[in-house]
Short mmCIF file of C-alpha atoms in Angstrom, two decimals:
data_model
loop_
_atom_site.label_atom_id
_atom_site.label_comp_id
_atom_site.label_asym_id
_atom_site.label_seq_id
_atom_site.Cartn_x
_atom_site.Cartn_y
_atom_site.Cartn_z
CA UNK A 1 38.97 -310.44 63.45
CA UNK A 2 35.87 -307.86 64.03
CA UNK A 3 35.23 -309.68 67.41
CA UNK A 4 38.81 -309.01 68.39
CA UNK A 5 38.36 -305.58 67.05
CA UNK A 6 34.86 -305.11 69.32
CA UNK A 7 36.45 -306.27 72.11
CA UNK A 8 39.22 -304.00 72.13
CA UNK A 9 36.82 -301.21 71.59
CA UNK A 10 34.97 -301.98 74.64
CA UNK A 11 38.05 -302.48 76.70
CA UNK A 12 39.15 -298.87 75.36
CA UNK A 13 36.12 -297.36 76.50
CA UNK A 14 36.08 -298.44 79.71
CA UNK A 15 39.62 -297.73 80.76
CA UNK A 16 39.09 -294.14 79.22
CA UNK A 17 36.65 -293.55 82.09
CA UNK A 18 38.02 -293.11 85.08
CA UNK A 19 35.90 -292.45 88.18
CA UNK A 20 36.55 -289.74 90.57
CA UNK A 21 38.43 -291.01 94.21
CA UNK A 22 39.95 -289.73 96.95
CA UNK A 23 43.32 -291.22 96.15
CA UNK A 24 47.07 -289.87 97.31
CA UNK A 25 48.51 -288.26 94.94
CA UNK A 26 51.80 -288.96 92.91
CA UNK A 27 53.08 -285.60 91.77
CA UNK A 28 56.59 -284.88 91.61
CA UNK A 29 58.48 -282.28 89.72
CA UNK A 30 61.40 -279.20 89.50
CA UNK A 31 61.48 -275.72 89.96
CA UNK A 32 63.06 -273.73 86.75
CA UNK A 33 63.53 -270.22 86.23
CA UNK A 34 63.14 -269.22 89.78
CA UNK A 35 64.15 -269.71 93.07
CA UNK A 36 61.39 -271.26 95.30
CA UNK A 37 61.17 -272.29 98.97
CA UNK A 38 57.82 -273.84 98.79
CA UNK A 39 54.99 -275.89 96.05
CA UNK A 40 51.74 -274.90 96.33
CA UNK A 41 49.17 -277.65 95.52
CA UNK A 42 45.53 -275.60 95.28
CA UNK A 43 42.15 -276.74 94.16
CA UNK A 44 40.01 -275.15 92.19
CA UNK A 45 36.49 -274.08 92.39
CA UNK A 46 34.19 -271.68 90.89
CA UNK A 47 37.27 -269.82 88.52
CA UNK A 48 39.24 -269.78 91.76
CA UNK A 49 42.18 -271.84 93.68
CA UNK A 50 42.57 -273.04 97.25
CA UNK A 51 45.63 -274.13 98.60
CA UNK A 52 45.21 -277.50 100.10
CA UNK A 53 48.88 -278.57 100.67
CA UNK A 54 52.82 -277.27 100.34
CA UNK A 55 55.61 -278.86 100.15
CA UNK A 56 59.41 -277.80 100.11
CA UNK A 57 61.81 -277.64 97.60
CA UNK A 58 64.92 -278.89 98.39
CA UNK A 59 67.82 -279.08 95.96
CA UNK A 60 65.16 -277.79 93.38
CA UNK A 61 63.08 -280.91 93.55
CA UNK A 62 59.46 -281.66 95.36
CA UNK A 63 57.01 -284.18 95.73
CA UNK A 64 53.61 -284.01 96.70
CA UNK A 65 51.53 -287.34 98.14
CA UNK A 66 48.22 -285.27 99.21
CA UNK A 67 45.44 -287.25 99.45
CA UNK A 68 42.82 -285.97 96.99
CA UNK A 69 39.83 -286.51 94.37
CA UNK A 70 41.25 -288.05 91.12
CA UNK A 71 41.08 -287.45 88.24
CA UNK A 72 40.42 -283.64 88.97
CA UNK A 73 41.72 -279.78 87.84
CA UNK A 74 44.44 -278.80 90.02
CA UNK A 75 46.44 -275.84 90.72
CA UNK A 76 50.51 -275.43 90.88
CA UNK A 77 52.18 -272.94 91.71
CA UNK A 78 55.45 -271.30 93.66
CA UNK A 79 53.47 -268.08 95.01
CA UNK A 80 49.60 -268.02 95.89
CA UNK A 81 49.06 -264.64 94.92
CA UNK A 82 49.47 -265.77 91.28
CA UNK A 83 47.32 -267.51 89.14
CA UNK A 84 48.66 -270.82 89.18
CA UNK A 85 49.96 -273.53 86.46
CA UNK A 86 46.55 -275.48 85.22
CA UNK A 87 46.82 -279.00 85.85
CA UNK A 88 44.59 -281.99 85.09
CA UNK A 89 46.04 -284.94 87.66
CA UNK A 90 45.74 -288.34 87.65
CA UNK A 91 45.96 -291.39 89.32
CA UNK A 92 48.96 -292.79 87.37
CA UNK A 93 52.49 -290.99 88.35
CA UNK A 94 52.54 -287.70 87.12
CA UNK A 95 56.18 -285.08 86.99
CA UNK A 96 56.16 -281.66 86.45
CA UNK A 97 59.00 -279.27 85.16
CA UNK A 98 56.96 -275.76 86.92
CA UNK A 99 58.40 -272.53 85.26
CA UNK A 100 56.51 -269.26 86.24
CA UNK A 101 57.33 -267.68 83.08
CA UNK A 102 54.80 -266.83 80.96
CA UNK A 103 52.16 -267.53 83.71
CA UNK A 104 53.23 -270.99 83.98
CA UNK A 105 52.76 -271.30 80.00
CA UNK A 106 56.57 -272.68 79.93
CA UNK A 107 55.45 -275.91 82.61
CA UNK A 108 55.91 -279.36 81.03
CA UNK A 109 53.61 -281.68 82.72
CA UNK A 110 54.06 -285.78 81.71
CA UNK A 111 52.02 -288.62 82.73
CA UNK A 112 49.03 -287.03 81.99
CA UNK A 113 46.55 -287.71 79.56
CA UNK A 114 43.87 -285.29 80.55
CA UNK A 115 46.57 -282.69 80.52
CA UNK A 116 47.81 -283.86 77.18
CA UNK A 117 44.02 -283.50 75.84
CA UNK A 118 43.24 -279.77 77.86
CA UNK A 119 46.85 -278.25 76.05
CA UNK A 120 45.65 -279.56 73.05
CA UNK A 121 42.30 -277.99 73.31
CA UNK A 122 43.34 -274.60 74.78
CA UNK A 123 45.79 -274.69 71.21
CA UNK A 124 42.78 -274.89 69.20
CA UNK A 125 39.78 -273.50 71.72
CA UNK A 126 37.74 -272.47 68.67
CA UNK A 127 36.74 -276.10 68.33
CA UNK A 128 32.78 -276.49 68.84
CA UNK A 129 31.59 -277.62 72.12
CA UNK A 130 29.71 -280.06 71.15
CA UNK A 131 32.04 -281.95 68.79
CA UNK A 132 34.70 -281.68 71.41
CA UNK A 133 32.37 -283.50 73.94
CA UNK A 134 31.30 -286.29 71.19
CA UNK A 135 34.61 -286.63 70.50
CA UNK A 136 35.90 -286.99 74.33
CA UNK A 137 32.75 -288.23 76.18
CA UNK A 138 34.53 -289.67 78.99
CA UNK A 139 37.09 -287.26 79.75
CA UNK A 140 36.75 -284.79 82.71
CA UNK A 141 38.58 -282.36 80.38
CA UNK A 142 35.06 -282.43 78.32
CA UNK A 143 32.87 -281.83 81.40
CA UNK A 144 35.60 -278.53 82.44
CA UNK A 145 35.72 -276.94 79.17
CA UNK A 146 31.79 -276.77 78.98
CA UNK A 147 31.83 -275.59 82.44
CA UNK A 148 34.61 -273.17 82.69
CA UNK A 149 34.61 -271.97 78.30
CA UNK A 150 30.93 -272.66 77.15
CA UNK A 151 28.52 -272.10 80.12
CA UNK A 152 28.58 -268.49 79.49
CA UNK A 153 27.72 -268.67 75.28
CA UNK A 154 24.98 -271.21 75.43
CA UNK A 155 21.34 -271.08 76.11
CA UNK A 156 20.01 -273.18 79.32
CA UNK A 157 18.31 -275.31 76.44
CA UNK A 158 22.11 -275.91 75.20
CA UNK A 159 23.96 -276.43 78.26
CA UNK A 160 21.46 -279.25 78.98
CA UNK A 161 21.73 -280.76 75.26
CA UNK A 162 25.76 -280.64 75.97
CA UNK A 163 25.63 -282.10 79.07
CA UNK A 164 24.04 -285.24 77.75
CA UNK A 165 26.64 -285.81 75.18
CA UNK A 166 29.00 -286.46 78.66
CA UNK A 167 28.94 -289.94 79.30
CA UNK A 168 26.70 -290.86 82.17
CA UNK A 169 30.09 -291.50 84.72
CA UNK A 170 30.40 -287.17 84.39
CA UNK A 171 27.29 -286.46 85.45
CA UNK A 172 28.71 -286.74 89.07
CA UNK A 173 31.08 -284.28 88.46
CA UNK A 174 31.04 -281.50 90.04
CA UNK A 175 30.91 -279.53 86.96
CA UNK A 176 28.21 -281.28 85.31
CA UNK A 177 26.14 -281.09 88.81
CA UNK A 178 26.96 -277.14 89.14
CA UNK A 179 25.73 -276.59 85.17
CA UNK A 180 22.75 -278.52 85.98
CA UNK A 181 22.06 -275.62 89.13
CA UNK A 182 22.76 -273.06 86.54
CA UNK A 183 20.49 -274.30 84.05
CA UNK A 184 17.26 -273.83 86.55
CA UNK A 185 18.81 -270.15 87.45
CA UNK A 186 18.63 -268.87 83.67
CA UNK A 187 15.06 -270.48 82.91
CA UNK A 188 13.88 -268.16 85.72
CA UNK A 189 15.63 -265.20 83.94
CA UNK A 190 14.57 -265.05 80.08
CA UNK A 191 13.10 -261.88 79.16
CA UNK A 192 9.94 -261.42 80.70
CA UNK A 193 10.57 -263.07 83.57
CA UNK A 194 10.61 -261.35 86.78
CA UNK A 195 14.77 -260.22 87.99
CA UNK A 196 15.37 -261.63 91.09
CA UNK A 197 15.44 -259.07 94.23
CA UNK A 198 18.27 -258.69 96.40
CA UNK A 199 19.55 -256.00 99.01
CA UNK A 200 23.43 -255.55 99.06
CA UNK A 201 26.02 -252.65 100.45
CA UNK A 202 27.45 -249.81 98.90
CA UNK A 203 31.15 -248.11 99.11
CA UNK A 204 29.39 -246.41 102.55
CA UNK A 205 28.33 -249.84 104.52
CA UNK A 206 24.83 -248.71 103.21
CA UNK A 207 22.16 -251.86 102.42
CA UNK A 208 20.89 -251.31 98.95
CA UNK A 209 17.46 -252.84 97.91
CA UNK A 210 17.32 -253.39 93.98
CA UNK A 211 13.52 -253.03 94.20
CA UNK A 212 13.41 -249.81 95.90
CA UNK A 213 15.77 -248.21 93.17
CA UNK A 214 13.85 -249.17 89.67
CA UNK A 215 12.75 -246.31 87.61
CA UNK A 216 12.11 -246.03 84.28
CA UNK A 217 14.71 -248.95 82.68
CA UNK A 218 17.36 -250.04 85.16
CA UNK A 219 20.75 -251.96 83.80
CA UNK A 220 22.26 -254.64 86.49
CA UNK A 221 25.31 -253.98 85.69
CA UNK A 222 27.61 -256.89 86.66
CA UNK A 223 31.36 -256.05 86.61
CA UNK A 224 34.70 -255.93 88.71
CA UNK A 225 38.06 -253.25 88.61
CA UNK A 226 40.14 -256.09 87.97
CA UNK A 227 38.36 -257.11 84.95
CA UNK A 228 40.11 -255.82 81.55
CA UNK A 229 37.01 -256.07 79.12
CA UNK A 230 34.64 -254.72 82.06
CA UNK A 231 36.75 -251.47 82.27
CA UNK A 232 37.06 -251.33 78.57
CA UNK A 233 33.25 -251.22 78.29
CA UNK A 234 32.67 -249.11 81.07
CA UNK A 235 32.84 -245.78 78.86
CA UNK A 236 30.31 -247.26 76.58
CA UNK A 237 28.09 -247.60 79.73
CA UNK A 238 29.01 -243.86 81.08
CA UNK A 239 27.97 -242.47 77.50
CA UNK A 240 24.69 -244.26 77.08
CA UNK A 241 24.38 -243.22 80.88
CA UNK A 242 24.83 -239.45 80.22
CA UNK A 243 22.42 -239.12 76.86
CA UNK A 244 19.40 -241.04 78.27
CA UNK A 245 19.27 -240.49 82.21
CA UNK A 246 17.37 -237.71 81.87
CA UNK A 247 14.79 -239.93 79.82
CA UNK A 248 14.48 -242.78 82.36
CA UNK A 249 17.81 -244.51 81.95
CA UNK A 250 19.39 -245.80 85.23
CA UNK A 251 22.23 -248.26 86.17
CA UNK A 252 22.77 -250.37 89.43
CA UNK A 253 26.33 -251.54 89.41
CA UNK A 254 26.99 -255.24 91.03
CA UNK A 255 31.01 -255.91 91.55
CA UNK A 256 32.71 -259.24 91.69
CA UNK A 257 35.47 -257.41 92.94
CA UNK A 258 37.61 -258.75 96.60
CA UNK A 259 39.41 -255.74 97.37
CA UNK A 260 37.18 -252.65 98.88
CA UNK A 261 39.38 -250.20 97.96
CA UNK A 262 40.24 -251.34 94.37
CA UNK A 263 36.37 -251.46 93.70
CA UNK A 264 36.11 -247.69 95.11
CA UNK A 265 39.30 -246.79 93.01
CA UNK A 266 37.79 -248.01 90.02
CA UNK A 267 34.31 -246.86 90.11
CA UNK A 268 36.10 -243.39 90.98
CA UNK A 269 38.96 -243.83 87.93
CA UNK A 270 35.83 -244.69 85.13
CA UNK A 271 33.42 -241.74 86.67
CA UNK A 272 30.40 -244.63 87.42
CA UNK A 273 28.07 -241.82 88.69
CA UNK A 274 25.55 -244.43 89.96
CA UNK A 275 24.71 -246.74 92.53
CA UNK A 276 26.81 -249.73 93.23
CA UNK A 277 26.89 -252.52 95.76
CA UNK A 278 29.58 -255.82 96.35
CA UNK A 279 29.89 -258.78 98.65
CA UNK A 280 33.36 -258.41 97.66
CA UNK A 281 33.15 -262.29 97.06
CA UNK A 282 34.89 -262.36 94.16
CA UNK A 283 33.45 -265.38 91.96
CA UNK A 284 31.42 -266.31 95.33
CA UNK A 285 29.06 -263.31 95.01
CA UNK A 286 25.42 -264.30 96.32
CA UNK A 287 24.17 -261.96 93.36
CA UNK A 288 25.87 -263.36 90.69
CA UNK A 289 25.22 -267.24 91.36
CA UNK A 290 21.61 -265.37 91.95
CA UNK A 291 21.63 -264.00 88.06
CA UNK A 292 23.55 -267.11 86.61
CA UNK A 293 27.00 -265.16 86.01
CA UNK A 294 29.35 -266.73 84.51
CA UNK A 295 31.82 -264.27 82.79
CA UNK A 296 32.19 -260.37 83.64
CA UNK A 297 30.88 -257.65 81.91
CA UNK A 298 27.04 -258.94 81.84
CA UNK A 299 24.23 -256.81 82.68
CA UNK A 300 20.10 -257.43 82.28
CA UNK A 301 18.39 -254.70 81.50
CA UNK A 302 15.06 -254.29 83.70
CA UNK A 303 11.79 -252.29 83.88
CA UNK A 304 10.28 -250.22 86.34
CA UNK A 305 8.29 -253.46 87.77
CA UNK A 306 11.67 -255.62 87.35
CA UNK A 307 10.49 -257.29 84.24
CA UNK A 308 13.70 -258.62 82.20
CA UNK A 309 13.62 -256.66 78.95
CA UNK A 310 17.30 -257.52 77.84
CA UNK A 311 20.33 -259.08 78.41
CA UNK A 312 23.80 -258.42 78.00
CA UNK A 313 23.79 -255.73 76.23
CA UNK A 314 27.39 -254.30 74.87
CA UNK A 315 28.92 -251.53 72.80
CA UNK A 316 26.24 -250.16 70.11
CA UNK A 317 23.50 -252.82 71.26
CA UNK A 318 23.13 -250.60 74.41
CA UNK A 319 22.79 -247.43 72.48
CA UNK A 320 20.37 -249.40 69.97
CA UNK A 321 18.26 -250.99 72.35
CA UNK A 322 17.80 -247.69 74.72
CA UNK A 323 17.24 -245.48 71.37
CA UNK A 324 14.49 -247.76 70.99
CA UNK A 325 12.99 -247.73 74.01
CA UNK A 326 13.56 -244.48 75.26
CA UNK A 327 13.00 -242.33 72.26
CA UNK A 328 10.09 -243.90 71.00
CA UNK A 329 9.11 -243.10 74.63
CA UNK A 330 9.50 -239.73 74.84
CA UNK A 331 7.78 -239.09 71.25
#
């Protein structure tokens, strides 16, 4: 009985790994809740979505046969300019009942099983990383949620003990091969280290150098109008900005934003009185693959000779860490 029992173990591991192929597709589904002329089918890369294919709904049905990489995260949606219905497909058939309600959050996907495991995750995302991986090695799911929910909180050191929980099929995943980039980025950027320079244009078509413009302690300031918390912490910024200026306190604002005018509007809406500069690349910034960002507001805070003295500094750990620096200073 315990070889029949170690055999079916085996067999269960391997058919829970599935290795990533261009395969077609089998996606089918219905429209609810709204009236649609066209699917979108997008993929997704670097916390954005590309529409690859479209197909039409007729009588409220549609079908997609795309050829594509499977297993892989997908988008879904009826109308590109929204964030589209998550979706983990596979190479076995796969329906979809797509609702735009709720931001998609009313979709029933079936035939899934990576989609079963990410709704199941996102229910109870407070789950540790690294029991989540050691409990699904061999799902993609595993290798996206340290990617997309984790790469942000954890140390290069971290990442890079996670990413060998992943069993070894993963580690040509895309996500695992784009973590393993962003683990060399951050070991060049722990305090002490020199920050990276760059030159970059301002709301004028001006090219900013961040070398030329370091006096006294400088915070990169990485942050985007559309971005909810970024805006909420902005005051913080303006206030430590406005008490410790004057004592060698200086700010040099980097935007993820796409849209020219909304990053104008918002730097003139929060009163940023300091220099900024944007690819307007959205996620594809040069500057922020160059400084490891991977979630909006961050910000290192640098010396005169671009030394790294800090980094992400926030509400009252701004004010705290300045106070020290800048007071002590000036005594």
């Amino acid at each position: 009985m315990k070889k029949i029992l170690l055999v079916l173990t085996l067999c269960l591991g391997v058919t829970g790994i599935q290795a990533q192929q261009d395969t077609n597709v089998q996606l089918k589904g219905t429209v609810v809740d709204t009236v649609a002329q066209y699917v979108y089918l997008q993929k997704f890369h670097n916390k954005m979505f590309t529409t690859i294919d479209s197909v039409k709904v007729v009588d409220g049905n549609f079908s997609f046969k795309t050829k594509v990489k499977l297993p892989e995260l997908y988008g879904l949606s009826v109308n590109t300019n929204d964030s589209p219905l998550y979706i983990f497909l596979e190479k076995s058939p796969v329906s979809v009942k797509l609702s735009p309600l709720q931001y998609y959050n009313k979709s029933v996907v079936e035939g899934s099983a990576s989609q079963d495991l990410f709704n199941s995750y996102r229910k109870t995302d407070d789950i540790e990383i690294s029991k989540f991986i050691k409990e699904h090695p061999t799902s993609l799911v595993s290798a996206y949620v340290l990617y997309r929910n984790w790469s942000y909180r954890l140390t290069p050191e971290q990442i890079t003990q996670n990413i060998a929980l992943l069993d070894k099929s993963l580690h040509n995943s895309t996500y695992v091969k784009e973590l393993q980039e962003l683990v060399k980025v951050l070991n060049g950027l722990s305090v002490g280290k020199i920050a990276p320079d760059f030159t970059a244009t301002d709301q004028d078509g001006k090219s900013i150098r961040l070398s030329e413009n370091l006096k006294g302690y400088t915070l990169i300031d990485f942050w985007a109008s559309w971005c909810p918390p970024c805006r909420k912490e902005n005051p913080n910024i303006v206030a430590a900005y406005k008490q410790y200026h004057d004592k060698g306190f200086n700010v040099f604002g980097v935007s993820l934003d796409k849209k020219k005018e909304s990053w104008v509007k918002g730097i003139k809406d929060d009163q940023l009185n300091w220099l900024h500069v944007s690819d307007l690349l959205f996620w594809n910034s040069k500057i922020a693959k160059l400084y490891g960002v991977r979630a909006i507001p961050g910000n290192y805070l640098v010396d005169s000779k671009g030394v790294i003295v800090a980094k992400n500094l926030h509400g009252e750990e701004l004010q705290t860490t300045l106070k020290s620096l800048l007071d002590k200073k000036a005594n």
